[in-house]
Coordinates of C-alpha atoms in Angstrom, one line a residue:
Chain A
M602 CA -11.0 35.3 -49.3
K603 CA -7.7 37.4 -49.6
Y604 CA -6.0 34.4 -51.8
I605 CA -8.9 34.2 -54.1
P606 CA -7.5 37.0 -56.3
V607 CA -3.8 35.5 -56.1
I608 CA -5.5 32.4 -57.1
F609 CA -6.9 34.0 -59.9
L610 CA -3.6 35.3 -61.2
I611 CA -1.8 31.9 -61.1
I612 CA -4.8 30.5 -63.4
I613 CA -4.3 33.4 -65.5
L614 CA -0.5 32.7 -65.8
I615 CA -0.7 28.9 -66.2
L616 CA -3.7 29.0 -68.6
P617 CA -1.4 29.2 -71.6
A618 CA 0.6 26.3 -70.5
I619 CA -2.2 24.0 -69.5
T620 CA -3.9 24.8 -72.7
L621 CA -1.5 23.3 -74.5
L622 CA -1.2 20.0 -73.0
G623 CA -4.3 19.6 -75.4
L624 CA -2.1 20.5 -78.8
R625 CA -1.6 18.0 -81.1
K626 CA 0.9 19.5 -83.8
E627 CA 2.9 22.9 -83.1
I628 CA 4.2 25.2 -86.0
G629 CA 7.7 25.1 -87.5
L630 CA 8.4 27.3 -90.7
N631 CA 5.9 30.2 -90.5
Q632 CA 6.5 33.0 -93.5
T633 CA 3.1 35.1 -93.6
T634 CA 4.4 38.1 -95.6
E635 CA 2.5 38.5 -98.9
G636 CA 2.9 40.8 -101.6
E637 CA 2.8 38.8 -104.8
I638 CA 0.7 36.3 -106.6
L639 CA 2.2 33.4 -108.8
F640 CA -0.1 31.4 -111.1
F641 CA 0.3 27.9 -112.2
Y642 CA -2.1 26.0 -114.9
G643 CA -1.3 23.5 -117.7
V644 CA 2.6 22.8 -117.9
N645 CA 3.3 25.8 -116.0
D646 CA 3.6 24.2 -112.5
Y647 CA 4.6 26.1 -109.3
R648 CA 7.8 24.8 -107.2
F649 CA 9.4 25.7 -104.3
T650 CA 11.9 24.6 -101.6
F651 CA 12.0 24.8 -98.0
L652 CA 14.0 23.4 -94.9
S653 CA 12.1 21.8 -92.3
P654 CA 13.1 23.5 -89.1
K655 CA 11.7 20.6 -86.8
E656 CA 11.1 16.9 -86.7
N657 CA 7.7 15.3 -87.2
L658 CA 6.5 17.4 -90.3
S659 CA 2.9 16.3 -90.8
S660 CA 1.1 19.1 -92.8
I661 CA 1.9 22.2 -94.9
V662 CA -0.4 25.2 -95.3
L663 CA -0.1 27.3 -98.4
K664 CA -2.5 30.4 -99.1
L665 CA -3.7 29.8 -102.8
K666 CA -6.2 31.8 -104.6
N667 CA -9.1 30.6 -107.3
I668 CA -10.2 33.8 -108.6
S669 CA -13.9 34.3 -108.8
I670 CA -13.7 30.2 -107.6
R671 CA -13.8 29.8 -111.6
N672 CA -11.5 26.4 -111.1
S673 CA -13.0 23.1 -110.8
K674 CA -10.0 20.9 -112.1
P675 CA -8.1 18.5 -110.1
V676 CA -4.9 20.0 -108.1
S677 CA -2.0 18.0 -107.1
F678 CA 0.4 18.5 -104.2
S679 CA 3.8 16.8 -104.3
L680 CA 6.3 16.9 -101.7
L681 CA 9.7 15.8 -102.5
E682 CA 12.9 14.5 -101.2
N683 CA 15.9 14.3 -102.8
Q684 CA 13.7 14.6 -106.2
E685 CA 11.6 11.6 -104.9
V686 CA 8.0 12.3 -104.3
I687 CA 7.5 11.2 -100.6
R688 CA 4.0 12.6 -100.5
Q689 CA 1.2 13.4 -102.7
L690 CA -2.5 14.4 -102.3
H691 CA -5.3 15.6 -104.9
I692 CA -7.8 18.1 -104.3
N693 CA -10.3 19.7 -106.4
G694 CA -9.9 23.3 -107.6
S695 CA -13.5 24.0 -106.5
N696 CA -12.4 23.6 -102.9
I697 CA -9.7 26.8 -102.9
G698 CA -11.6 29.8 -102.3
D699 CA -10.3 33.2 -103.4
P700 CA -8.3 33.6 -101.5
D701 CA -8.2 30.5 -99.2
V702 CA -5.3 29.0 -96.6
V703 CA -5.2 25.4 -97.7
R704 CA -3.9 22.7 -95.3
F705 CA -2.2 19.8 -96.8
A706 CA -1.8 17.3 -94.1
F707 CA 0.0 13.9 -94.7
A708 CA 1.2 10.9 -92.4
E709 CA 4.1 12.6 -90.6
I710 CA 7.6 12.4 -92.1
K711 CA 9.7 11.3 -89.1
N712 CA 13.3 12.9 -89.2
S713 CA 12.4 15.8 -90.9
K714 CA 14.5 18.6 -88.8
N715 CA 17.0 19.9 -91.2
V716 CA 15.8 18.2 -94.5
K717 CA 15.3 20.2 -97.7
Y718 CA 12.2 19.4 -99.1
S719 CA 10.5 20.4 -102.5
V720 CA 6.8 21.0 -102.9
I721 CA 5.1 20.9 -106.9
L722 CA 1.6 22.5 -107.6
S723 CA 0.5 21.3 -110.4
S724 CA -2.9 21.4 -112.5
P725 CA -2.2 19.9 -115.9
E726 CA -6.1 20.4 -116.6
T727 CA -6.5 24.1 -115.9
E728 CA -6.6 26.6 -118.3
K729 CA -4.5 30.0 -118.6
N730 CA -8.0 31.8 -117.9
E731 CA -8.7 30.0 -114.5
A732 CA -5.0 29.6 -113.2
L733 CA -4.8 28.9 -109.6
G734 CA -2.7 31.8 -107.5
I735 CA -0.2 31.1 -104.7
H736 CA 0.4 34.2 -102.6
T737 CA 4.0 35.2 -102.1
N738 CA 6.3 37.4 -100.6
T739 CA 8.2 39.8 -103.0
L740 CA 11.3 37.7 -103.1
N741 CA 8.6 34.8 -104.6
N742 CA 8.9 32.9 -101.3
P743 CA 5.3 31.6 -100.7
V744 CA 3.4 32.1 -97.9
I745 CA 3.8 28.8 -95.8
I746 CA 3.2 27.4 -92.4
T747 CA 4.4 23.9 -91.8
Y748 CA 3.2 22.0 -88.6
H749 CA 5.0 18.9 -86.6
I750 CA 4.0 16.7 -84.0
P751 CA 5.3 17.9 -80.9
T752 CA 8.9 16.0 -79.6
S753 CA 8.6 17.7 -76.3
R754 CA 5.5 19.2 -74.3
L755 CA 8.0 20.9 -71.9
Q756 CA 10.5 22.5 -74.7
L757 CA 7.0 24.0 -76.8
I758 CA 5.3 25.1 -73.8
S759 CA 8.9 26.8 -72.7
G760 CA 9.1 28.2 -76.5
V761 CA 5.3 29.9 -76.6
Y762 CA 6.0 31.7 -73.1
K763 CA 9.4 32.9 -74.8
N764 CA 7.7 33.9 -77.7
F765 CA 5.0 35.7 -76.0
V766 CA 7.2 37.6 -73.7
D767 CA 9.3 38.5 -77.0
K768 CA 6.4 39.6 -78.6
I769 CA 4.9 41.9 -75.5
L770 CA 8.5 43.3 -75.3
A771 CA 8.7 44.1 -79.2
D772 CA 5.7 46.3 -79.0
K773 CA 7.4 48.6 -76.6
I774 CA 4.7 51.7 -76.9
F775 CA 2.3 49.2 -75.8
F776 CA 4.5 47.6 -72.9
I777 CA 5.1 51.1 -71.7
T778 CA 1.7 52.1 -71.7
W779 CA 0.3 49.1 -70.2
I780 CA 3.0 49.8 -67.2
I781 CA 2.5 53.4 -67.0
L782 CA -1.1 53.1 -66.9
F783 CA -1.4 50.4 -64.4
D784 CA 1.3 51.9 -62.1
S785 CA -0.6 55.3 -62.6
I786 CA -4.5 53.7 -61.3
V787 CA -2.7 52.0 -58.7
F788 CA -1.1 55.4 -57.4
I789 CA -4.3 56.7 -57.9
I790 CA -6.2 54.4 -55.7
K791 CA -3.7 54.5 -52.9
S792 CA -3.7 58.0 -52.8
I793 CA -7.2 58.3 -52.6
D794 CA -9.7 58.4 -49.7
I795 CA -12.1 55.6 -50.3
Chain B
M1202 CA -21.2 28.1 -47.5
E1203 CA -19.9 31.8 -46.6
I1204 CA -16.4 33.0 -46.7
K1205 CA -15.3 35.4 -43.9
N1206 CA -13.6 38.5 -44.7
H1207 CA -10.3 38.7 -43.6
L1208 CA -8.2 42.0 -44.1
M1209 CA -9.6 42.8 -47.9
S1210 CA -9.7 46.3 -47.7
I1211 CA -11.6 48.0 -50.8
K1212 CA -8.3 49.2 -52.2
Y1213 CA -6.7 45.8 -52.0
I1214 CA -9.7 44.4 -53.9
L1215 CA -9.3 47.0 -56.6
I1216 CA -6.1 47.0 -57.1
W1217 CA -6.0 43.0 -57.7
A1218 CA -8.9 43.7 -59.9
I1219 CA -7.1 46.1 -62.1
L1220 CA -4.4 43.8 -62.0
L1221 CA -5.9 40.8 -63.4
R1222 CA -8.1 42.9 -65.9
F1223 CA -4.5 44.1 -67.2
L1224 CA -3.5 40.6 -67.5
I1225 CA -6.3 39.7 -69.7
M1226 CA -7.3 42.3 -71.7
P1227 CA -4.6 42.3 -74.2
F1228 CA -3.8 39.1 -74.5
F1229 CA -7.3 37.4 -74.8
F1230 CA -9.1 37.9 -78.3
H1231 CA -12.4 36.8 -79.7
P1232 CA -13.1 37.9 -83.3
D1233 CA -16.2 39.7 -82.4
L1234 CA -14.3 42.4 -80.7
K1235 CA -12.5 43.3 -84.2
D1236 CA -15.7 42.7 -86.0
I1237 CA -18.0 45.0 -84.2
N1238 CA -14.8 47.5 -84.6
L1239 CA -14.4 47.2 -87.9
R1240 CA -18.2 48.6 -88.6
V1241 CA -17.9 51.3 -85.9
S1242 CA -14.8 52.5 -87.7
F1243 CA -16.5 54.4 -90.6
L1244 CA -18.0 56.8 -88.2
H1245 CA -14.1 58.1 -88.7
I1246 CA -14.9 58.9 -92.2
G1247 CA -18.3 60.5 -91.2
I1248 CA -20.6 58.0 -92.0
F1249 CA -24.3 58.3 -90.3
N1250 CA -26.3 55.7 -91.0
I1251 CA -24.2 52.6 -90.7
Y1252 CA -26.9 50.0 -91.6
E1253 CA -27.4 51.5 -95.0
Y1254 CA -23.7 51.7 -95.7
L1255 CA -22.9 48.6 -95.1
K1256 CA -24.7 47.0 -97.5
Q1257 CA -23.4 49.6 -100.2
N1258 CA -19.7 49.6 -99.6
E1259 CA -18.1 46.9 -101.5
F1260 CA -16.0 44.9 -98.9
T1261 CA -18.4 45.5 -96.3
K1262 CA -21.5 43.9 -98.1
V1263 CA -19.4 40.8 -98.4
N1264 CA -17.6 40.9 -95.4
A1265 CA -19.5 42.4 -92.7
P1266 CA -23.1 43.0 -94.1
D1267 CA -25.3 44.4 -90.9
F1268 CA -24.9 46.0 -87.3
A1269 CA -27.3 44.7 -85.2
Y1270 CA -27.1 47.1 -82.3
P1271 CA -29.1 50.4 -82.1
P1272 CA -27.2 53.8 -83.2
L1273 CA -26.3 54.9 -79.8
A1274 CA -23.7 51.9 -79.8
Y1275 CA -22.6 52.9 -83.1
F1276 CA -21.9 56.5 -81.9
I1277 CA -20.1 55.6 -78.5
L1278 CA -17.8 52.5 -79.8
G1279 CA -17.1 54.7 -83.0
G1280 CA -16.4 57.9 -81.2
Y1281 CA -14.1 55.9 -78.6
Q1282 CA -12.2 54.2 -81.5
S1283 CA -11.6 57.7 -83.2
I1284 CA -10.3 58.7 -80.0
V1285 CA -7.6 55.7 -79.4
S1286 CA -6.9 54.9 -83.0
P1287 CA -4.1 57.4 -83.5
I1288 CA -2.0 56.2 -81.0
L1289 CA -2.6 52.7 -82.6
G1290 CA -0.6 53.5 -85.5
N1291 CA -1.1 53.0 -89.2
D1292 CA -1.5 49.4 -89.0
F1293 CA -4.5 49.4 -87.2
K1294 CA -6.9 49.9 -90.0
K1295 CA -5.3 47.2 -92.0
W1296 CA -6.1 44.4 -89.0
L1297 CA -9.6 45.7 -88.6
F1298 CA -10.0 45.1 -92.4
D1299 CA -8.0 41.8 -92.4
F1300 CA -10.0 38.5 -92.4
S1301 CA -6.7 36.5 -93.1
D1302 CA -5.2 34.3 -90.4
N1303 CA -2.6 36.8 -90.4
K1304 CA -5.0 38.8 -88.1
Y1305 CA -3.3 37.2 -85.1
G1306 CA 0.3 37.9 -85.9
Y1307 CA 0.4 41.7 -86.2
Q1308 CA 3.1 43.2 -84.0
N1309 CA 1.0 45.5 -82.2
I1310 CA -2.3 42.9 -81.6
F1311 CA -1.7 43.5 -77.5
F1312 CA -1.9 47.1 -78.3
Y1313 CA -5.1 47.2 -80.1
L1314 CA -6.9 44.2 -78.0
F1315 CA -6.1 46.3 -74.5
S1316 CA -7.0 49.8 -76.0
L1317 CA -10.4 48.7 -77.7
K1318 CA -11.1 47.0 -74.3
F1319 CA -10.1 49.7 -72.2
I1320 CA -13.6 51.5 -72.4
Y1321 CA -15.0 48.4 -70.9
F1322 CA -12.5 48.1 -68.3
I1323 CA -13.8 51.5 -66.9
F1324 CA -17.4 50.7 -67.0
D1325 CA -16.6 47.5 -65.2
L1326 CA -14.6 49.5 -62.4
F1327 CA -17.8 51.9 -62.0
T1328 CA -20.3 49.0 -62.2
G1329 CA -18.1 47.7 -59.2
L1330 CA -18.5 50.9 -57.1
L1331 CA -22.2 51.3 -57.6
I1332 CA -22.8 47.9 -56.3
Y1333 CA -20.1 49.0 -53.2
K1334 CA -22.6 52.1 -53.0
L1335 CA -26.1 50.2 -53.1
L1336 CA -24.9 47.9 -50.2
S1337 CA -23.7 51.0 -48.1
N1338 CA -25.9 49.2 -45.5
S1339 CA -25.1 45.9 -45.6
N1340 CA -22.0 44.1 -43.9
K1341 CA -21.5 41.5 -46.9
Q1342 CA -20.7 45.3 -48.7
K1343 CA -16.8 44.1 -49.7
L1344 CA -17.5 40.6 -49.9
A1345 CA -20.1 41.3 -53.0
L1346 CA -17.5 43.6 -54.5
S1347 CA -15.3 40.9 -54.4
L1348 CA -18.2 38.8 -55.9
W1349 CA -18.1 41.4 -58.8
F1350 CA -14.4 41.7 -59.3
F1351 CA -13.2 38.2 -59.0
N1352 CA -15.8 35.9 -60.5
P1353 CA -14.6 34.1 -63.6
I1354 CA -17.4 35.2 -65.8
N1355 CA -16.9 38.6 -65.3
L1356 CA -13.3 38.2 -66.2
Y1357 CA -13.8 36.0 -69.0
A1358 CA -17.0 38.0 -70.6
I1359 CA -15.8 41.5 -70.0
S1360 CA -11.9 41.1 -70.1
A1361 CA -11.4 38.3 -72.1
I1362 CA -14.3 38.4 -75.0
G1363 CA -14.6 42.3 -74.8
Q1364 CA -18.0 43.1 -75.9
F1365 CA -19.6 46.1 -75.0
D1366 CA -22.7 44.6 -72.7
I1367 CA -20.9 46.1 -69.9
I1368 CA -22.0 50.1 -71.0
P1369 CA -25.7 48.9 -70.9
T1370 CA -25.2 46.9 -67.7
F1371 CA -23.5 49.8 -66.1
L1372 CA -26.3 52.2 -67.3
S1373 CA -29.1 49.5 -65.9
V1374 CA -27.6 49.8 -62.1
L1375 CA -26.9 53.2 -62.5
S1376 CA -30.7 53.5 -63.4
Y1377 CA -31.6 51.5 -60.4
F1378 CA -28.9 53.3 -58.1
F1379 CA -31.0 56.6 -59.0
W1380 CA -34.4 55.1 -58.6
N1381 CA -33.5 54.0 -54.9
K1382 CA -32.2 57.7 -54.0
K1383 CA -35.7 58.7 -55.3
K1384 CA -34.2 60.4 -58.6
T1385 CA -36.6 59.6 -61.3
F1386 CA -35.9 61.5 -64.0
L1387 CA -31.7 60.2 -64.0
A1388 CA -33.1 56.9 -63.2
G1389 CA -35.3 57.0 -66.7
L1390 CA -32.4 58.9 -68.4
S1391 CA -29.9 55.8 -67.5
L1392 CA -32.3 53.2 -68.4
G1393 CA -33.3 55.0 -71.6
T1394 CA -29.7 55.0 -72.3
A1395 CA -29.3 51.4 -71.8
I1396 CA -31.7 50.5 -74.1
A1397 CA -30.6 52.6 -76.5
F1398 CA -27.2 50.3 -76.3
K1399 CA -28.9 47.1 -76.1
T1400 CA -32.4 46.8 -76.0
Y1401 CA -32.8 44.0 -73.5
P1402 CA -33.0 46.7 -70.6
L1403 CA -36.7 47.3 -72.0
L1404 CA -37.3 43.9 -69.7
F1405 CA -37.2 45.9 -66.6
L1406 CA -39.3 48.7 -67.5
P1407 CA -42.8 47.0 -66.6
F1408 CA -41.6 46.6 -63.2
Y1409 CA -40.3 50.0 -62.7
L1410 CA -43.9 51.0 -63.8
L1411 CA -45.4 48.8 -61.0
T1412 CA -43.5 49.7 -58.3
K1413 CA -45.6 52.0 -55.3
E1414 CA -43.6 55.3 -56.6
S1415 CA -46.2 58.0 -57.4
L1416 CA -47.8 57.9 -60.7
K1417 CA -46.2 61.3 -61.4
N1418 CA -42.6 60.1 -60.8
K1419 CA -43.3 56.6 -62.9
I1420 CA -44.7 59.0 -65.9
V1421 CA -41.8 61.0 -65.8
F1422 CA -39.6 58.1 -65.7
L1423 CA -41.7 56.4 -68.8
I1424 CA -41.1 59.5 -70.6
T1425 CA -37.4 60.1 -70.0
S1426 CA -36.6 56.4 -70.7
L1427 CA -38.5 55.9 -73.8
G1428 CA -37.9 59.6 -74.9
I1429 CA -34.0 58.8 -75.1
Y1430 CA -34.4 55.6 -76.8
G1431 CA -36.7 57.1 -79.2
I1432 CA -34.6 60.2 -79.8
T1433 CA -31.6 57.8 -80.4
I1434 CA -33.7 55.6 -83.1
L1435 CA -35.6 58.4 -84.9
P1436 CA -33.4 59.6 -87.7
F1437 CA -33.2 55.9 -88.7
I1438 CA -36.5 54.5 -87.9
N1439 CA -37.2 54.9 -91.8
S1440 CA -34.4 52.7 -92.8
R1441 CA -35.1 49.3 -94.0
E1442 CA -31.8 48.3 -93.1
F1443 CA -32.2 49.6 -89.8
Q1444 CA -35.4 47.9 -89.2
N1445 CA -34.1 44.4 -90.5
D1446 CA -30.6 44.8 -88.6
V1447 CA -31.9 45.7 -85.3
L1448 CA -35.5 45.8 -84.7
F1449 CA -36.6 42.5 -86.3
S1450 CA -32.9 40.9 -86.1
G1451 CA -32.6 37.3 -85.3
L1452 CA -30.7 38.6 -82.0
S1453 CA -33.8 40.8 -81.1
T1454 CA -36.2 38.1 -81.6
R1455 CA -34.6 35.5 -80.1
I1456 CA -35.8 35.2 -76.7
F1457 CA -39.4 34.7 -78.1
Q1458 CA -38.2 31.7 -80.8
L1459 CA -39.1 28.7 -78.0
K1460 CA -42.5 28.0 -78.2
V1461 CA -45.4 26.4 -76.5
T1462 CA -49.0 25.5 -78.3
L1463 CA -51.7 26.2 -76.2
L1464 CA -55.1 25.6 -77.2
D1465 CA -53.5 25.4 -80.9
H1466 CA -52.0 28.5 -80.6
Q1467 CA -48.4 28.7 -80.6
L1468 CA -46.9 31.0 -77.9
S1469 CA -43.8 32.5 -77.0
T1470 CA -42.9 30.5 -73.6
F1471 CA -40.6 33.4 -72.3
A1472 CA -43.4 35.9 -73.2
I1473 CA -45.9 33.6 -71.1
L1474 CA -43.4 33.1 -68.0
Y1475 CA -42.4 37.1 -68.0
L1476 CA -46.1 37.8 -68.2
L1477 CA -46.7 35.8 -65.0
L1478 CA -43.5 37.2 -63.7
V1479 CA -44.7 40.7 -64.4
I1480 CA -48.3 40.0 -62.7
G1481 CA -46.4 38.1 -59.8
Y1482 CA -44.7 41.2 -59.0
I1483 CA -47.5 42.8 -58.3
F1484 CA -48.7 40.7 -55.4
L1485 CA -44.8 40.3 -54.5
R1486 CA -43.6 44.1 -54.7
S1487 CA -43.6 44.6 -50.6
K1488 CA -41.8 41.4 -50.3
I1489 CA -39.2 40.9 -52.8
P1490 CA -36.9 44.0 -54.0
L1491 CA -37.1 45.2 -57.6
Y1492 CA -34.1 44.4 -58.5
I1493 CA -34.6 40.6 -57.7
F1494 CA -37.5 40.8 -60.5
F1495 CA -34.4 42.0 -63.0
I1496 CA -32.6 38.9 -62.2
I1497 CA -35.4 36.6 -62.5
S1498 CA -36.8 38.2 -66.3
L1499 CA -32.6 37.7 -67.3
L1500 CA -32.7 33.9 -65.9
L1501 CA -36.0 33.6 -68.3
V1502 CA -34.1 34.6 -71.4
F1503 CA -31.1 32.5 -70.8
S1504 CA -33.3 29.3 -69.5
T1505 CA -35.3 29.9 -72.9
A1506 CA -33.1 30.9 -75.4
R1507 CA -29.5 30.4 -77.0
F1508 CA -27.5 32.9 -75.5
H1509 CA -24.6 34.6 -76.3
P1510 CA -21.8 34.4 -73.4
Q1511 CA -21.5 37.8 -73.1
W1512 CA -25.2 38.2 -72.3
I1513 CA -24.6 36.8 -68.6
I1514 CA -23.0 40.4 -67.9
W1515 CA -26.5 41.7 -67.7
L1516 CA -27.4 39.6 -64.6
M1517 CA -24.0 39.8 -62.8
P1518 CA -24.3 43.2 -60.9
F1519 CA -27.9 42.2 -59.8
L1520 CA -26.8 38.8 -58.5
A1521 CA -23.7 40.4 -56.6
L1522 CA -26.3 42.5 -54.8
A1523 CA -28.8 39.7 -54.3
Y1524 CA -25.5 38.2 -52.2
G1525 CA -24.6 41.4 -50.8
E1526 CA -28.4 41.7 -48.9
G1527 CA -28.3 37.7 -48.4
K1528 CA -31.1 36.7 -50.8
I1529 CA -28.6 34.0 -52.3
N1530 CA -25.5 32.3 -51.1
L1531 CA -22.2 31.5 -53.1
K1532 CA -23.2 27.6 -53.1
Y1533 CA -26.0 28.9 -56.1
I1534 CA -23.6 31.4 -57.7
S1535 CA -20.7 28.8 -57.7
L1536 CA -23.5 26.4 -59.5
F1537 CA -24.5 29.1 -61.8
T1538 CA -20.8 30.0 -62.5
F1539 CA -19.8 25.8 -63.5
F1540 CA -23.1 25.4 -65.5
Y1541 CA -22.5 28.7 -67.2
F1542 CA -18.9 27.6 -68.2
I1543 CA -20.2 23.9 -69.3
Y1544 CA -22.5 25.3 -71.4
F1545 CA -20.3 27.5 -73.4
I1546 CA -17.3 24.6 -73.6
F1547 CA -20.0 22.7 -75.6
F1548 CA -21.5 25.5 -77.5
G1549 CA -18.9 24.6 -80.5
D1550 CA -17.0 27.6 -80.8
S1551 CA -13.1 27.7 -80.6
F1552 CA -12.9 31.4 -79.5
L1553 CA -14.9 30.9 -76.6
T1554 CA -12.2 28.5 -75.6
T1555 CA -8.7 27.8 -76.6
G1556 CA -9.0 30.2 -79.6
L1557 CA -9.2 33.3 -77.2
L1558 CA -5.5 32.7 -76.6
S1559 CA -4.8 33.0 -80.2
P1560 CA -2.7 36.5 -80.0
I1561 CA -0.2 34.8 -77.8
S1562 CA 0.3 32.3 -80.4
T1563 CA -1.6 30.6 -83.3
L1564 CA -0.9 27.0 -81.9
Y1565 CA -3.9 27.4 -79.9
L1566 CA -5.9 27.8 -82.7
E1567 CA -4.8 23.8 -83.7
I1568 CA -6.1 22.4 -80.2
P1569 CA -9.0 20.5 -80.9
S1570 CA -12.3 21.8 -79.4
L1571 CA -13.2 20.2 -76.1
T1572 CA -16.4 19.0 -77.3
K1573 CA -14.1 16.3 -79.7
I1574 CA -14.4 14.2 -76.1
V1575 CA -18.1 13.7 -76.8
P1576 CA -18.5 11.6 -80.1
D1577 CA -20.0 13.6 -83.3
N1578 CA -23.3 11.7 -83.0
Y1579 CA -23.8 12.5 -79.6
Q1580 CA -22.8 16.4 -80.1
N1581 CA -26.5 17.5 -80.2
L1582 CA -27.7 15.6 -77.2
M1583 CA -25.1 17.2 -75.2
G1584 CA -25.3 20.6 -76.4
M1585 CA -29.0 20.0 -75.3
F1586 CA -28.1 18.5 -72.2
T1587 CA -25.7 21.2 -70.7
Q1588 CA -28.3 23.9 -72.1
S1589 CA -31.1 21.8 -70.0
S1590 CA -28.9 22.1 -66.9
F1591 CA -28.0 25.7 -67.0
A1592 CA -31.6 26.2 -67.4
I1593 CA -32.4 24.0 -64.3
V1594 CA -29.9 25.9 -62.2
S1595 CA -31.5 28.9 -63.8
L1596 CA -34.7 27.7 -62.4
I1597 CA -33.2 26.5 -58.7
I1598 CA -32.1 30.2 -58.4
I1599 CA -35.2 31.8 -59.2
I1600 CA -36.9 29.6 -56.4
K1601 CA -34.2 30.6 -53.9
L1602 CA -34.7 34.3 -54.9
L1603 CA -38.6 34.2 -54.4
R1604 CA -38.5 32.4 -51.5
S1605 CA -36.1 34.9 -49.7
K1606 CA -38.8 37.5 -48.9
T1607 CA -38.2 40.3 -46.7
L1608 CA -40.5 42.9 -46.1
I1609 CA -39.5 46.4 -48.0
K1610 CA -39.2 49.9 -46.6

């Protein structure tokens, strides 16, 4: 019986690692700061470039906006490498919310690490009054998350644990409160006569 | 299957209980915690009738149009949030109103989760201590306390999911504690407050009133418990929004949804079984303790309705008491726990499984649901199978508890 809480402790500590074994894709580029919305319609495409930080690029998530879900025109997503379209997807504007996180998934690109890609979002049939928006930060970099098929499970798990610890330590007020509160409660329990 | 208690002091149990909870509370997230806290945050700006306000406010009428709980839950949780929110920083309110995927990435999310769940942690601890007090004549007192603190259901439903069900649960146990001490007024006050948080403890009321207690005490108990509930809902009783969101909400009526046809009439399965149980209590009250009937009532709810994971907390302290008094052994409780988790693994909500870890990394949101191991065509069948299995295990426990007769002094 004495070891049951110890077993629980071990389970809690390894649970994030075990759960990750079920993961089929990992995050690469993760830019979620937003401040502006840029619009594309007709001949005004939206174009940006990014550097893939990992191998096996398999999907790109962008934050788009279809004001009042007004737009129901075809929308094209083109991924280019050296000015050549290597992946292309077509969706309908009515599938974009106000706003919406839209995932563009495609067949994985094996040697994608450190390769510069361009993305073009276009909707030639869209009029100005139904233009589609893309959320960007104040420097006009879009909100973007890239997903990659994991190459090494061990590396992935160690990366998650490292980021986790960094995130705890980054919130100093939480960390200090957490430690002090735990120590204080334990101290009180030890000192009172139960 | 019984386990000997080797060198477990109450301090050892408490310190481990706290450590485990401190390791779970900040890092596990279910969106319901944020959703409820978004709604109760309006107390801070002086909103009294939250039910009407949510339907008028431009933001909430789209994103959070209802509050399905009685007013006391709004005032207590809102009051608690008003106390802790100043230390949570300026981004806290922004986080509450953030419905985007960014909500997992806030730098202070661990602090938010830890602080918002801390109130539940306090009630969790005190419920354990009440169980310990109630079992003062039992030689399994510490084992029952360990069962409360170290069972995965409590860690999951209270510390990981973080719903406020532990508050009415504590109050229900407190009511039973006072009743045992012959403090009828305090027992009624506690049960009434519990009902004012969530209406389910109303199910316990008929059993209290059918005990062998004096008529005077029963009247005091009835007036206090219903009085407290009545006082808290009285200012809202004419509000149509309150009536729709709380009194006649899907949550309140869900337990009556499963029907059987008797003589061309559709009757609620739960209502029939519950009525039989209340009648049964009149004949068995000398042999079976009152709290066993609380357990059975709740098992009937879980067997006949599609319940939320946190509802199980209502039952757990009484199950720990039953274990402490030798009415049920760990074999049955383990079986119950196993089927509870199987039920929720196949519930179809990723935030009940891998999604709970989303504050650690959003990668956990990308993990395919465990339900995917079953082909899509069989998903409904699997859901029915897990629900039926849980109902069967509940039935086995009901039979076991009803057979564990001992003479009540």
